[in-house]
CSV table of C-alpha atoms and ligand atoms in Angstrom, one decimal:
chain,number,residue,atom,x,y,z
A,1441,MET,CA,-15.8,-18.2,-40.7
A,1442,ARG,CA,-13.7,-21.3,-40.5
A,1443,THR,CA,-13.8,-24.6,-38.6
A,1444,TRP,CA,-10.5,-25.9,-37.5
A,1445,ILE,CA,-9.4,-29.5,-36.9
A,1446,ILE,CA,-6.3,-30.4,-35.0
A,1447,THR,CA,-5.1,-34.0,-35.2
A,1448,ALA,CA,-1.9,-36.1,-35.1
A,1449,ASP,CA,-3.6,-39.3,-36.2
A,1450,GLU,CA,-5.7,-40.4,-39.2
A,1451,HIS,CA,-8.5,-41.5,-36.7
A,1452,ALA,CA,-10.3,-38.2,-37.2
A,1453,GLN,CA,-13.5,-39.0,-39.2
A,1454,SER,CA,-15.8,-37.9,-36.3
A,1455,LEU,CA,-14.0,-34.5,-36.3
A,1456,VAL,CA,-14.4,-34.1,-40.1
A,1457,GLU,CA,-18.2,-35.0,-39.8
A,1458,ALA,CA,-18.6,-32.5,-36.9
A,1459,ALA,CA,-16.8,-29.8,-38.8
A,1460,ARG,CA,-19.1,-30.4,-41.8
A,1461,ASN,CA,-22.1,-30.0,-39.5
A,1462,VAL,CA,-20.8,-26.6,-38.4
A,1463,GLY,CA,-21.0,-25.7,-42.1
A,1464,SER,CA,-18.1,-23.3,-42.8
A,1465,GLU,CA,-14.7,-23.8,-44.5
A,1466,VAL,CA,-12.7,-26.6,-42.9
A,1467,VAL,CA,-9.0,-26.3,-42.2
A,1468,ALA,CA,-7.1,-29.2,-40.7
A,1469,VAL,CA,-3.8,-28.7,-38.8
A,1470,VAL,CA,-2.2,-32.1,-39.0
A,1471,CYS,CA,0.9,-33.0,-37.0
A,1472,GLY,CA,3.0,-35.6,-38.9
A,1473,GLU,CA,2.0,-37.6,-42.0
A,1474,ALA,CA,-1.6,-38.7,-41.1
A,1475,HIS,CA,-4.0,-38.9,-44.1
A,1476,ILE,CA,-7.0,-36.6,-43.5
A,1477,GLY,CA,-9.8,-36.5,-46.2
A,1478,GLY,CA,-12.9,-34.4,-46.6
A,1479,VAL,CA,-11.5,-31.1,-45.5
A,1480,ASP,CA,-10.9,-27.9,-47.6
A,1481,SER,CA,-7.3,-27.4,-46.8
A,1482,ILE,CA,-4.5,-28.9,-44.7
A,1483,LEU,CA,-1.7,-27.1,-42.8
A,1484,ARG,CA,0.9,-29.7,-42.1
A,1485,VAL,CA,3.4,-29.6,-39.1
A,1486,ALA,CA,6.3,-32.0,-39.6
A,1487,CYS,CA,6.9,-34.2,-36.6
A,1488,PRO,CA,10.6,-35.3,-36.8
A,1489,GLU,CA,11.5,-38.7,-35.7
A,1490,ASN,CA,11.8,-39.0,-31.9
A,1491,THR,CA,9.9,-35.7,-31.3
A,1492,PRO,CA,6.8,-36.0,-29.1
A,1493,VAL,CA,3.7,-34.4,-30.7
A,1494,GLU,CA,3.4,-32.2,-27.6
A,1495,ALA,CA,6.6,-30.4,-28.6
A,1496,LEU,CA,4.8,-29.0,-31.6
A,1497,ALA,CA,2.3,-27.1,-29.4
A,1498,PRO,CA,3.7,-23.5,-30.0
A,1499,LEU,CA,3.7,-24.0,-33.8
A,1500,VAL,CA,0.2,-25.5,-33.8
A,1501,ALA,CA,-1.1,-22.7,-31.6
A,1502,GLU,CA,0.4,-20.1,-33.9
A,1503,SER,CA,-1.1,-21.6,-37.0
A,1504,VAL,CA,-4.7,-21.6,-35.7
A,1505,GLU,CA,-5.9,-18.1,-36.6
A,1506,ALA,CA,-9.4,-18.6,-35.3
A,1507,ALA,CA,-11.8,-15.6,-35.4
A,1508,PRO,CA,-14.6,-15.0,-33.0
A,1509,GLY,CA,-17.3,-17.7,-33.5
A,1510,ASP,CA,-14.8,-20.2,-35.1
A,1511,VAL,CA,-14.8,-23.7,-33.8
A,1512,VAL,CA,-11.6,-25.6,-33.2
A,1513,LEU,CA,-12.2,-29.4,-33.0
A,1514,VAL,CA,-9.5,-31.5,-31.3
A,1515,ALA,CA,-9.2,-35.3,-31.0
A,1516,ASN,CA,-9.6,-36.5,-27.5
A,1517,ARG,CA,-6.2,-38.2,-27.2
A,1518,PRO,CA,-3.4,-37.3,-24.7
A,1519,ALA,CA,-1.0,-35.5,-27.1
A,1520,GLU,CA,-3.8,-33.6,-28.9
A,1521,ARG,CA,-5.3,-32.5,-25.6
A,1522,VAL,CA,-1.9,-30.7,-24.9
A,1523,LEU,CA,-2.2,-29.0,-28.3
A,1524,ALA,CA,-5.8,-28.0,-27.5
A,1525,GLY,CA,-4.5,-26.4,-24.3
A,1526,ALA,CA,-1.9,-24.4,-26.2
A,1527,VAL,CA,-4.5,-23.2,-28.7
A,1528,ALA,CA,-6.9,-22.3,-26.0
A,1529,ALA,CA,-4.3,-20.2,-24.2
A,1530,LYS,CA,-3.3,-18.4,-27.3
A,1531,LEU,CA,-6.9,-17.6,-28.3
A,1532,ASN,CA,-8.0,-17.0,-24.7
A,1533,ALA,CA,-10.8,-19.4,-25.7
A,1534,PRO,CA,-12.9,-21.8,-23.6
A,1535,VAL,CA,-12.5,-25.6,-24.0
A,1536,PHE,CA,-15.7,-27.7,-24.2
A,1537,THR,CA,-15.6,-31.4,-23.3
A,1538,GLY,CA,-18.5,-33.9,-23.4
A,1539,VAL,CA,-19.6,-32.3,-26.8
A,1540,LEU,CA,-22.7,-34.0,-28.1
A,1541,GLU,CA,-23.4,-31.5,-30.9
A,1542,ILE,CA,-21.8,-28.3,-32.0
A,1543,GLY,CA,-22.9,-25.8,-34.6
A,1544,THR,CA,-22.5,-22.1,-35.4
A,1545,GLY,CA,-22.5,-20.3,-32.1
A,1546,LYS,CA,-24.1,-23.1,-30.1
A,1547,ALA,CA,-23.3,-26.5,-28.6
A,1548,LYS,CA,-24.9,-29.3,-26.5
A,1549,LEU,CA,-22.6,-30.7,-23.8
A,1550,SER,CA,-23.1,-33.8,-21.7
A,1551,VAL,CA,-22.6,-32.8,-18.0
A,1552,TYR,CA,-22.8,-34.5,-14.6
A,1553,GLY,CA,-21.7,-37.8,-15.9
A,1554,GLY,CA,-24.2,-37.8,-18.7
A,1555,ILE,CA,-27.3,-37.3,-16.7
A,1556,SER,CA,-27.9,-33.8,-18.0
A,1557,VAL,CA,-27.4,-32.0,-21.3
A,1558,GLU,CA,-26.3,-28.3,-21.1
A,1559,GLU,CA,-27.0,-26.0,-24.1
A,1560,VAL,CA,-24.4,-23.2,-24.5
A,1561,SER,CA,-24.1,-20.4,-27.0
A,1562,PHE,CA,-20.8,-18.6,-27.8
A,1563,THR,CA,-19.5,-15.7,-29.8
A,1564,SER,CA,-15.8,-16.2,-29.1
A,1565,ALA,CA,-13.7,-18.9,-30.7
A,1566,VAL,CA,-14.1,-22.2,-28.8
A,1567,ILE,CA,-12.1,-25.4,-28.6
A,1568,ALA,CA,-14.2,-28.6,-28.6
A,1569,ILE,CA,-12.7,-31.9,-27.6
A,1570,LEU,CA,-14.3,-34.9,-29.4
A,1571,ASP,CA,-13.5,-38.5,-30.0
A,1572,GLY,CA,-11.5,-38.9,-33.2
A,1573,GLY,CA,-13.6,-41.8,-34.4
A,1574,ALA,CA,-12.7,-44.0,-37.4
A,1575,GLU,CA,-9.9,-43.5,-39.9
A,1576,SER,CA,-10.5,-40.5,-42.0
A,1577,GLU,CA,-12.1,-41.1,-45.4
A,1578,GLY,CA,-12.1,-39.3,-48.7
A,1579,LYS,CA,-9.7,-37.3,-50.8
A,1580,SER,CA,-7.1,-35.3,-49.1
A,1581,PRO,CA,-6.3,-31.8,-50.4
A,1582,GLU,CA,-2.7,-30.6,-51.1
A,1583,SER,CA,-1.2,-29.6,-47.8
A,1584,ALA,CA,0.9,-26.5,-47.0
A,1585,ALA,CA,3.9,-27.1,-44.7
A,1586,LEU,CA,4.3,-25.0,-41.7
A,1587,SER,CA,7.5,-24.1,-40.0
A,1588,GLY,CA,8.3,-22.2,-36.8
A,1589,GLN,CA,9.1,-22.5,-33.2
A,1590,THR,CA,8.6,-25.8,-31.4
A,1591,TYR,CA,9.7,-27.0,-28.0
A,1592,ALA,CA,13.1,-28.7,-27.7
A,1593,ALA,CA,11.9,-32.2,-26.5
A,1594,SER,CA,12.8,-35.6,-27.7
A,1595,VAL,CA,11.8,-39.1,-27.0
A,1596,THR,CA,14.7,-40.9,-25.2
A,1597,SER,CA,13.0,-44.3,-24.6
A,1598,VAL,CA,9.8,-46.0,-25.1
A,1599,GLU,CA,8.4,-48.8,-22.9
A,1600,ARG,CA,5.5,-50.5,-24.5
A,1601,GLN,CA,2.8,-51.8,-22.2
A,1602,ASP,CA,2.0,-55.4,-22.7
A,1603,VAL,CA,-1.6,-54.7,-23.8
A,1604,ALA,CA,-3.2,-54.5,-27.2
A,1605,GLN,CA,-4.1,-51.0,-28.2
A,1606,VAL,CA,-7.8,-50.7,-29.0
A,1607,ASN,CA,-9.8,-47.9,-30.6
A,1608,LEU,CA,-13.2,-48.6,-29.1
A,1609,SER,CA,-14.7,-45.4,-30.5
A,1610,ALA,CA,-14.3,-46.9,-34.0
A,1611,ALA,CA,-15.7,-50.3,-33.1
A,1612,LYS,CA,-18.9,-51.5,-34.8
A,1613,ARG,CA,-19.6,-54.2,-32.2
A,1614,ILE,CA,-18.6,-54.3,-28.6
A,1615,VAL,CA,-19.0,-57.0,-25.9
A,1616,ALA,CA,-18.5,-55.3,-22.5
A,1617,ALA,CA,-17.8,-57.3,-19.3
A,1618,GLY,CA,-18.6,-56.2,-15.8
A,1619,ARG,CA,-18.3,-57.3,-12.2
A,1620,GLY,CA,-20.6,-60.2,-12.8
A,1621,PHE,CA,-17.4,-62.0,-13.9
A,1622,LYS,CA,-15.9,-63.7,-10.9
A,1623,ASP,CA,-12.5,-64.5,-12.2
A,1624,GLU,CA,-10.1,-63.0,-14.8
A,1625,GLY,CA,-10.0,-66.3,-16.7
A,1626,ASP,CA,-13.8,-66.2,-17.0
A,1627,LEU,CA,-13.3,-63.3,-19.4
A,1628,ASN,CA,-12.6,-66.0,-22.0
A,1629,LEU,CA,-16.3,-66.5,-22.2
A,1630,ALA,CA,-16.7,-62.9,-23.3
A,1631,ARG,CA,-13.7,-63.2,-25.7
A,1632,ALA,CA,-15.4,-66.2,-27.3
A,1633,LEU,CA,-18.5,-64.2,-27.9
A,1634,CYS,CA,-16.4,-61.4,-29.3
A,1635,GLU,CA,-14.8,-63.8,-31.8
A,1636,VAL,CA,-18.1,-65.0,-33.2
A,1637,LEU,CA,-19.5,-61.5,-33.4
A,1638,GLY,CA,-16.4,-59.8,-34.7
A,1639,ALA,CA,-16.6,-57.5,-31.7
A,1640,GLU,CA,-14.1,-55.7,-29.5
A,1641,LEU,CA,-13.9,-56.5,-25.8
A,1642,ALA,CA,-14.7,-53.7,-23.4
A,1643,CYS,CA,-15.5,-53.5,-19.7
A,1644,SER,CA,-16.9,-51.4,-16.8
A,1645,ARG,CA,-14.4,-49.4,-14.8
A,1646,PRO,CA,-13.9,-51.8,-11.9
A,1647,LEU,CA,-12.4,-54.4,-14.3
A,1648,ALA,CA,-9.8,-51.9,-15.5
A,1649,GLU,CA,-9.1,-49.8,-12.5
A,1650,GLY,CA,-9.9,-52.2,-9.6
A,1651,THR,CA,-8.9,-55.7,-10.7
A,1652,ASN,CA,-6.7,-54.5,-13.6
A,1653,TRP,CA,-8.0,-57.5,-15.6
A,1654,LEU,CA,-8.2,-55.3,-18.7
A,1655,ALA,CA,-6.3,-52.2,-19.9
A,1656,ARG,CA,-7.7,-48.8,-19.1
A,1657,ASP,CA,-8.4,-47.9,-22.7
A,1658,ARG,CA,-11.0,-50.7,-22.6
A,1659,TYR,CA,-13.4,-49.3,-20.0
A,1660,VAL,CA,-16.5,-47.4,-21.1
A,1661,GLY,CA,-18.1,-44.6,-19.3
A,1662,VAL,CA,-18.0,-41.0,-18.2
A,1663,SER,CA,-14.4,-41.2,-17.2
A,1664,GLY,CA,-13.5,-43.8,-19.8
A,1665,GLN,CA,-14.2,-44.3,-23.5
A,1666,VAL,CA,-17.4,-43.0,-25.1
A,1667,VAL,CA,-18.6,-45.4,-27.7
A,1668,SER,CA,-21.4,-45.6,-30.3
A,1669,PRO,CA,-21.3,-49.1,-31.9
A,1670,ASP,CA,-24.0,-50.7,-33.9
A,1671,LEU,CA,-24.2,-53.4,-31.2
A,1672,TYR,CA,-23.3,-53.2,-27.5
A,1673,VAL,CA,-23.6,-56.4,-25.4
A,1674,ALA,CA,-23.4,-55.6,-21.7
A,1675,VAL,CA,-22.6,-58.7,-19.7
A,1676,GLY,CA,-22.7,-58.7,-15.9
A,1677,ILE,CA,-22.8,-54.9,-15.8
A,1678,SER,CA,-25.4,-53.2,-13.5
A,1679,GLY,CA,-25.8,-50.1,-15.7
A,1680,GLN,CA,-24.8,-47.3,-13.3
A,1681,VAL,CA,-25.1,-43.9,-15.0
A,1682,GLN,CA,-21.3,-43.4,-15.0
A,1683,HIS,CA,-21.2,-46.5,-17.3
A,1684,THR,CA,-24.2,-45.8,-19.5
A,1685,ALA,CA,-23.1,-42.3,-20.1
A,1686,GLY,CA,-20.4,-43.8,-22.3
A,1687,MET,CA,-22.6,-46.2,-24.3
A,1688,ASN,CA,-25.9,-44.4,-24.6
A,1689,ASP,CA,-25.5,-43.7,-28.3
A,1690,SER,CA,-25.1,-47.4,-29.2
A,1691,ALA,CA,-27.6,-48.4,-31.9
A,1692,LEU,CA,-28.6,-51.7,-30.3
A,1693,VAL,CA,-28.0,-52.7,-26.7
A,1694,VAL,CA,-28.3,-56.3,-25.4
A,1695,ALA,CA,-28.0,-56.8,-21.7
A,1696,ILE,CA,-27.2,-60.1,-19.9
A,1697,ASN,CA,-27.7,-59.9,-16.1
A,1698,ASP,CA,-29.0,-62.3,-13.5
A,1699,ASP,CA,-30.9,-59.4,-11.6
A,1700,GLU,CA,-34.0,-58.5,-13.5
A,1701,LYS,CA,-34.1,-55.2,-11.7
A,1702,ALA,CA,-30.6,-54.2,-12.9
A,1703,PRO,CA,-30.7,-50.6,-14.4
A,1704,ILE,CA,-28.9,-51.8,-17.5
A,1705,PHE,CA,-32.3,-53.2,-18.7
A,1706,GLU,CA,-33.7,-49.7,-18.8
A,1707,VAL,CA,-31.3,-48.8,-21.6
A,1708,ALA,CA,-31.4,-52.2,-23.3
A,1709,ASP,CA,-33.3,-53.1,-26.5
A,1710,TYR,CA,-33.0,-56.8,-25.7
A,1711,GLY,CA,-32.5,-58.2,-22.2
A,1712,ILE,CA,-31.6,-61.7,-21.1
A,1713,VAL,CA,-32.2,-62.4,-17.4
A,1714,GLY,CA,-29.8,-65.2,-16.5
A,1715,ASP,CA,-26.5,-66.4,-15.2
A,1716,LEU,CA,-23.8,-65.2,-17.7
A,1717,TYR,CA,-21.9,-68.5,-17.0
A,1718,SER,CA,-24.7,-70.4,-18.8
A,1719,VAL,CA,-26.0,-67.7,-21.1
A,1720,LEU,CA,-22.7,-66.8,-22.7
A,1721,PRO,CA,-21.6,-70.3,-23.8
A,1722,ALA,CA,-25.2,-71.0,-25.2
A,1723,LEU,CA,-25.2,-67.7,-27.1
A,1724,THR,CA,-21.7,-68.2,-28.5
A,1725,ALA,CA,-22.6,-71.7,-29.6
A,1726,ALA,CA,-25.9,-70.6,-31.2
A,1727,LEU,CA,-24.0,-67.8,-33.1
A,1728,SER,CA,-21.1,-70.0,-34.2
B,2169,FAD,C1,-16.6,-40.3,-10.4
B,2169,FAD,C2,-16.9,-41.7,-10.9
B,2169,FAD,C3,-16.7,-42.0,-12.2
B,2169,FAD,C4,-17.0,-43.3,-12.7
B,2169,FAD,N1,-16.7,-43.6,-14.0
B,2169,FAD,C5,-17.1,-44.8,-14.5
B,2169,FAD,C6,-16.9,-45.1,-15.8
B,2169,FAD,O1,-16.4,-44.3,-16.6
B,2169,FAD,N2,-17.3,-46.4,-16.3
B,2169,FAD,C7,-17.8,-47.3,-15.4
B,2169,FAD,O2,-18.1,-48.4,-15.9
B,2169,FAD,N3,-18.0,-47.0,-14.1
B,2169,FAD,C8,-17.6,-45.8,-13.6
B,2169,FAD,N4,-17.8,-45.6,-12.3
B,2169,FAD,C9,-18.2,-46.7,-11.4
B,2169,FAD,C10,-19.7,-46.9,-11.5
B,2169,FAD,O3,-20.4,-46.0,-10.6
B,2169,FAD,C11,-20.1,-48.3,-11.1
B,2169,FAD,O4,-19.5,-48.6,-9.8
B,2169,FAD,C12,-19.5,-49.4,-12.1
B,2169,FAD,O5,-19.9,-49.0,-13.4
B,2169,FAD,C13,-20.1,-50.7,-11.7
B,2169,FAD,O6,-19.5,-51.7,-12.6
B,2169,FAD,P1,-20.3,-53.1,-12.8
B,2169,FAD,O7,-21.6,-52.8,-13.4
B,2169,FAD,O8,-19.4,-53.9,-13.6
B,2169,FAD,O9,-20.4,-53.7,-11.4
B,2169,FAD,P2,-21.6,-53.9,-10.4
B,2169,FAD,O10,-22.4,-52.6,-10.2
B,2169,FAD,O11,-21.1,-54.6,-9.2
B,2169,FAD,O12,-22.6,-54.8,-11.2
B,2169,FAD,C14,-22.4,-56.2,-11.5
B,2169,FAD,C15,-23.6,-56.7,-12.2
B,2169,FAD,O13,-23.4,-58.0,-12.5
B,2169,FAD,C16,-24.6,-58.8,-12.2
B,2169,FAD,N5,-24.2,-60.2,-12.1
B,2169,FAD,C17,-23.5,-60.7,-11.0
B,2169,FAD,N6,-23.2,-62.0,-11.2
B,2169,FAD,C18,-23.8,-62.3,-12.4
B,2169,FAD,C19,-23.9,-63.5,-13.2
B,2169,FAD,N7,-23.3,-64.7,-12.8
B,2169,FAD,N8,-24.5,-63.5,-14.4
B,2169,FAD,C20,-25.1,-62.3,-14.8
B,2169,FAD,N9,-25.0,-61.1,-14.1
B,2169,FAD,C21,-24.4,-61.2,-13.0
B,2169,FAD,C22,-25.2,-58.2,-11.0
B,2169,FAD,O14,-26.6,-58.4,-10.9
B,2169,FAD,C23,-24.8,-56.7,-11.2
B,2169,FAD,O15,-25.9,-56.0,-11.9
B,2169,FAD,C24,-17.5,-44.3,-11.8
B,2169,FAD,C25,-17.8,-44.0,-10.5
B,2169,FAD,C26,-17.5,-42.7,-10.0
B,2169,FAD,C27,-17.7,-42.4,-8.6
């Protein structure tokens, strides 16, 4: 039996750890030059300049010779999800999302927005989509280069969004802002706390998809990013299940909310009932 990893990026440490938990030989299929450590072998698919990773799908699918019971772990990023689809089609295999745990022949999946956990067993090969996590660590084995059919597609132009890219799944500390903030400029209060804590700024969905104050890759929850930092500070966030499904695995949760009955306090280790407009400056000053 083998466990397969498909990635186009060195942010794949969570995949390597999940593969090690499965316990069989680990083969990584890597598109491009990304460093991947801690695996037994690497099959490398060259990604020529101006070629989108998605164009490598036929070659990636051909290279994954998964047998019944094998697990194929794929990073939850747009290009890699396309590769996952191609592999699933070739193997006629199911695709699992919301993977909490995966082992030999069994998996635990988060369903219904994180309010239930489904246990499944399988005997066929399966594709499991997981967050890539931090940069891959450890020694990388020699890689074997693959060649074969790819799609004829090329990148003709790139328009960069005027937002900083953020990898929340690798962040150790996060300050998340919610609708308790009344104005976009007020987010500077959260940014100041981020600065003293060395934290990334995140948010609830309305701040990314309603007001558009922050980029979409900064919202946490069932339809956003799933995070597990050492510290998660939720500020002016009510704690609806669609949000908490994305931060339940945080090691320590601090909630700041002016409503003592807000559900966020049910998942918080420490709660501050108060107005964020006075609590945040005081907290930032105390920590400075
Ligand atoms: C299919 C679906 C998927 C969804 N996916 C997601 C998702 O992935 N992520 C997500 O976040 N949401 C998601 N949502 C939306 C979710 O249901 C909630 O509406 C959203 O999380 C609420 O965001 P909020 O907590 O910032 O706002 P609110 O619920 O409006 O809460 C604001 C909180 O701020 C507090 N507050 C107000 N003023 C102050 C102040 N001055 N000081 C301190 N506290 C204050 C209030 O007491 C309140 O608790 C989804 C919804 C649906 C239907």
